[in-house]
GROMACS .gro file of C-alpha atoms in nm:
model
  127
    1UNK     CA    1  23.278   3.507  -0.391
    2UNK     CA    2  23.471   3.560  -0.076
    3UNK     CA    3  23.274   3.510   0.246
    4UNK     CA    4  23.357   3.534   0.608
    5UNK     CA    5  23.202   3.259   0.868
    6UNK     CA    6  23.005   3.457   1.151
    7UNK     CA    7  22.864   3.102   1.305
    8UNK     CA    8  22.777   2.745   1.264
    9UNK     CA    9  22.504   2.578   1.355
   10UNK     CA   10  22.326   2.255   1.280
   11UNK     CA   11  21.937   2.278   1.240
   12UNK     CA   12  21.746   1.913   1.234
   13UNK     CA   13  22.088   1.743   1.126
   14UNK     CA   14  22.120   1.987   0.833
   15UNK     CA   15  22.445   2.218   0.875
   16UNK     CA   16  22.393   2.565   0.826
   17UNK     CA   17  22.643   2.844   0.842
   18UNK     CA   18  22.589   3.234   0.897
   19UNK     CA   19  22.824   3.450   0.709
   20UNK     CA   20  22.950   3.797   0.570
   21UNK     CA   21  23.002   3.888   0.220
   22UNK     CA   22  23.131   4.211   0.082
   23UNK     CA   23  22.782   4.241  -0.054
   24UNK     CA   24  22.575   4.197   0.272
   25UNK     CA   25  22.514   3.891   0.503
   26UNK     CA   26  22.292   3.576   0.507
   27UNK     CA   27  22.246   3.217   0.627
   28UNK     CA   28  22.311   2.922   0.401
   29UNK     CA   29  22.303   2.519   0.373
   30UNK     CA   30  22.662   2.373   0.384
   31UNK     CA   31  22.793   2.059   0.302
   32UNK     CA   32  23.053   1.918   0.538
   33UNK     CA   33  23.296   1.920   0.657
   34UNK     CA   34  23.260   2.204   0.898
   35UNK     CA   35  23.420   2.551   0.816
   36UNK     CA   36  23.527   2.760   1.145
   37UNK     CA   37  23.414   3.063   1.246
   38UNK     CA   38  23.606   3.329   1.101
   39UNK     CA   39  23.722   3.108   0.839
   40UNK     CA   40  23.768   3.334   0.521
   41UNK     CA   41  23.650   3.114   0.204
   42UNK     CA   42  23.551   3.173  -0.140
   43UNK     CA   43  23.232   2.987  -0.214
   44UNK     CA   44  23.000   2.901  -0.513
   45UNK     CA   45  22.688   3.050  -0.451
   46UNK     CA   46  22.358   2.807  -0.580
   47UNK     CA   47  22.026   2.899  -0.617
   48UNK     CA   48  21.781   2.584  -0.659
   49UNK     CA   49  21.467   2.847  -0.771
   50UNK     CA   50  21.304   2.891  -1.070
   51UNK     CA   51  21.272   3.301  -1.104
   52UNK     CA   52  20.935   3.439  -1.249
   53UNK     CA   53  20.919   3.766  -1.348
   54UNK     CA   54  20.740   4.001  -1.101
   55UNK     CA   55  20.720   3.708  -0.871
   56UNK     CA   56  21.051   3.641  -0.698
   57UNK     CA   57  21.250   3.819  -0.971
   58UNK     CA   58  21.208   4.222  -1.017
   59UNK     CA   59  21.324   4.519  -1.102
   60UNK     CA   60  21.518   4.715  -0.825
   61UNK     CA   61  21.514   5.038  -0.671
   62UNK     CA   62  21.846   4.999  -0.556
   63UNK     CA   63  22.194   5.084  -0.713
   64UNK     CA   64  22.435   4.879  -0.577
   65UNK     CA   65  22.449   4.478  -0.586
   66UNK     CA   66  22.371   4.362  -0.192
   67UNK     CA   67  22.257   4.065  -0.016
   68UNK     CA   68  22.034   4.128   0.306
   69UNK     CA   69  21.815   3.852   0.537
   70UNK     CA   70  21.447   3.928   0.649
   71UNK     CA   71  21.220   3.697   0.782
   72UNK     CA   72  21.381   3.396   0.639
   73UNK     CA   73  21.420   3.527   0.289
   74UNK     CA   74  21.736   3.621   0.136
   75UNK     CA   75  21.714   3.972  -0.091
   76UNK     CA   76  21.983   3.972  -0.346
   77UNK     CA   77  21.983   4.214  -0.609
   78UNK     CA   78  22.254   4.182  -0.883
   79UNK     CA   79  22.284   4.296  -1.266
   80UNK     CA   80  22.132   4.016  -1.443
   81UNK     CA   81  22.314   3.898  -1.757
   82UNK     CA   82  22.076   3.636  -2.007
   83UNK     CA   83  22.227   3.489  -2.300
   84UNK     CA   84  22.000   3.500  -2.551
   85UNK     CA   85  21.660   3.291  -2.559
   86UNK     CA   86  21.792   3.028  -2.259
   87UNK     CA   87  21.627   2.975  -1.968
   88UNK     CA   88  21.954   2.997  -1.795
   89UNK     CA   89  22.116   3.376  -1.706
   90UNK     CA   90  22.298   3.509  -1.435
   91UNK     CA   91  22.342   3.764  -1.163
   92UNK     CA   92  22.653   3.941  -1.133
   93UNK     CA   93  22.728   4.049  -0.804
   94UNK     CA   94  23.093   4.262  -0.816
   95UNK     CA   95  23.344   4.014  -0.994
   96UNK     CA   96  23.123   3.689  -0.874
   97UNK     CA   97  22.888   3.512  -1.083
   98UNK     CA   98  22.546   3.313  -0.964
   99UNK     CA   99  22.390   3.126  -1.223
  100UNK     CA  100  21.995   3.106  -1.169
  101UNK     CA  101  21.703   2.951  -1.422
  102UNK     CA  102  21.409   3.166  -1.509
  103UNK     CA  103  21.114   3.055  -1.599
  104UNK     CA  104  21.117   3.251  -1.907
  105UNK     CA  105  21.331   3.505  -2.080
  106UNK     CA  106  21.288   3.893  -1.980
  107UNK     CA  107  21.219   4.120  -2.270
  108UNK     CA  108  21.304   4.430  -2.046
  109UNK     CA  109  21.649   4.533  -2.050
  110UNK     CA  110  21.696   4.608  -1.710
  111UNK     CA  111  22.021   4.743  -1.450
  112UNK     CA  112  21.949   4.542  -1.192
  113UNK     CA  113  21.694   4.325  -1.059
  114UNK     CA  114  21.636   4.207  -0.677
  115UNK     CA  115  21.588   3.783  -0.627
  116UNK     CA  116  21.371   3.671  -0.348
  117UNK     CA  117  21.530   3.331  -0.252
  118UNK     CA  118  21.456   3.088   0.040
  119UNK     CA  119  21.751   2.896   0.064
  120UNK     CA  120  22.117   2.911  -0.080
  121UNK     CA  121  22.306   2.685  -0.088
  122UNK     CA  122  22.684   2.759  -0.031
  123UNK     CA  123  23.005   2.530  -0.171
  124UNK     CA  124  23.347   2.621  -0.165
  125UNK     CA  125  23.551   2.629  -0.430
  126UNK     CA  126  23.903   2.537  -0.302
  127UNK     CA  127  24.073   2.792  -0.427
   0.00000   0.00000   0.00000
């Protein structure tokens, strides 16, 4: 996914970086080095939940795939894609992909579905 840089900071020694999305906007752990503000990047986006159904995983009201920040917890809702009887699905934001692990596969065959997530973690991809 393509992201914009709106700001940098360091928090305790851990680098953090603020940034825009065609999908919404959100704060996320980076690795070094450093990207500058502005900096246009595509990144990898990486989850490190486990999703339970009705828990931090549910259906959404919404019809479009966004990411939004509230209090410290990252919304993203996303058409979820599971292959088969795995653990391991994904959420398809526009042409991007974010792999996530639920706890258990969902019987529902749903649009999309809104993830509450605490931290993301944000590489990029070099290309």
């Amino acid at each position: 996914m393509k992201i914009r840089v709106a700001g940098v900071f360091s928090d305790q020694g851990i680098l953090r970086v603020r940034f825009n999305s065609p999908f919404g906007n959100g704060i996320a752990l980076w690795s070094y080095p450093s990207p500058d503000i502005g900096e246009v990047l595509d990144v990898e986006f990486e989850l490190d939940e486990v999703f339970f159904w009705q828990k931090n995983i549910i259906p959404s009201l919404e019809k479009t795939p966004r990411i939004t920040l509230t209090n410290d917890t990252h919304s993203i809702i996303g058409k979820l894609i599971q292959d088969g009887d795995s653990s391991c699905a994904a959420l398809k934001l526009g042409d991007s992909i974010i792999l996530i692990e639920l706890n258990e596969v969902i019987e529902q065959d749903l649009d999309l579905v809104e993830l509450k997530v605490n931290t993301i973690h944000l590489y990029p991809t070099n290309v």
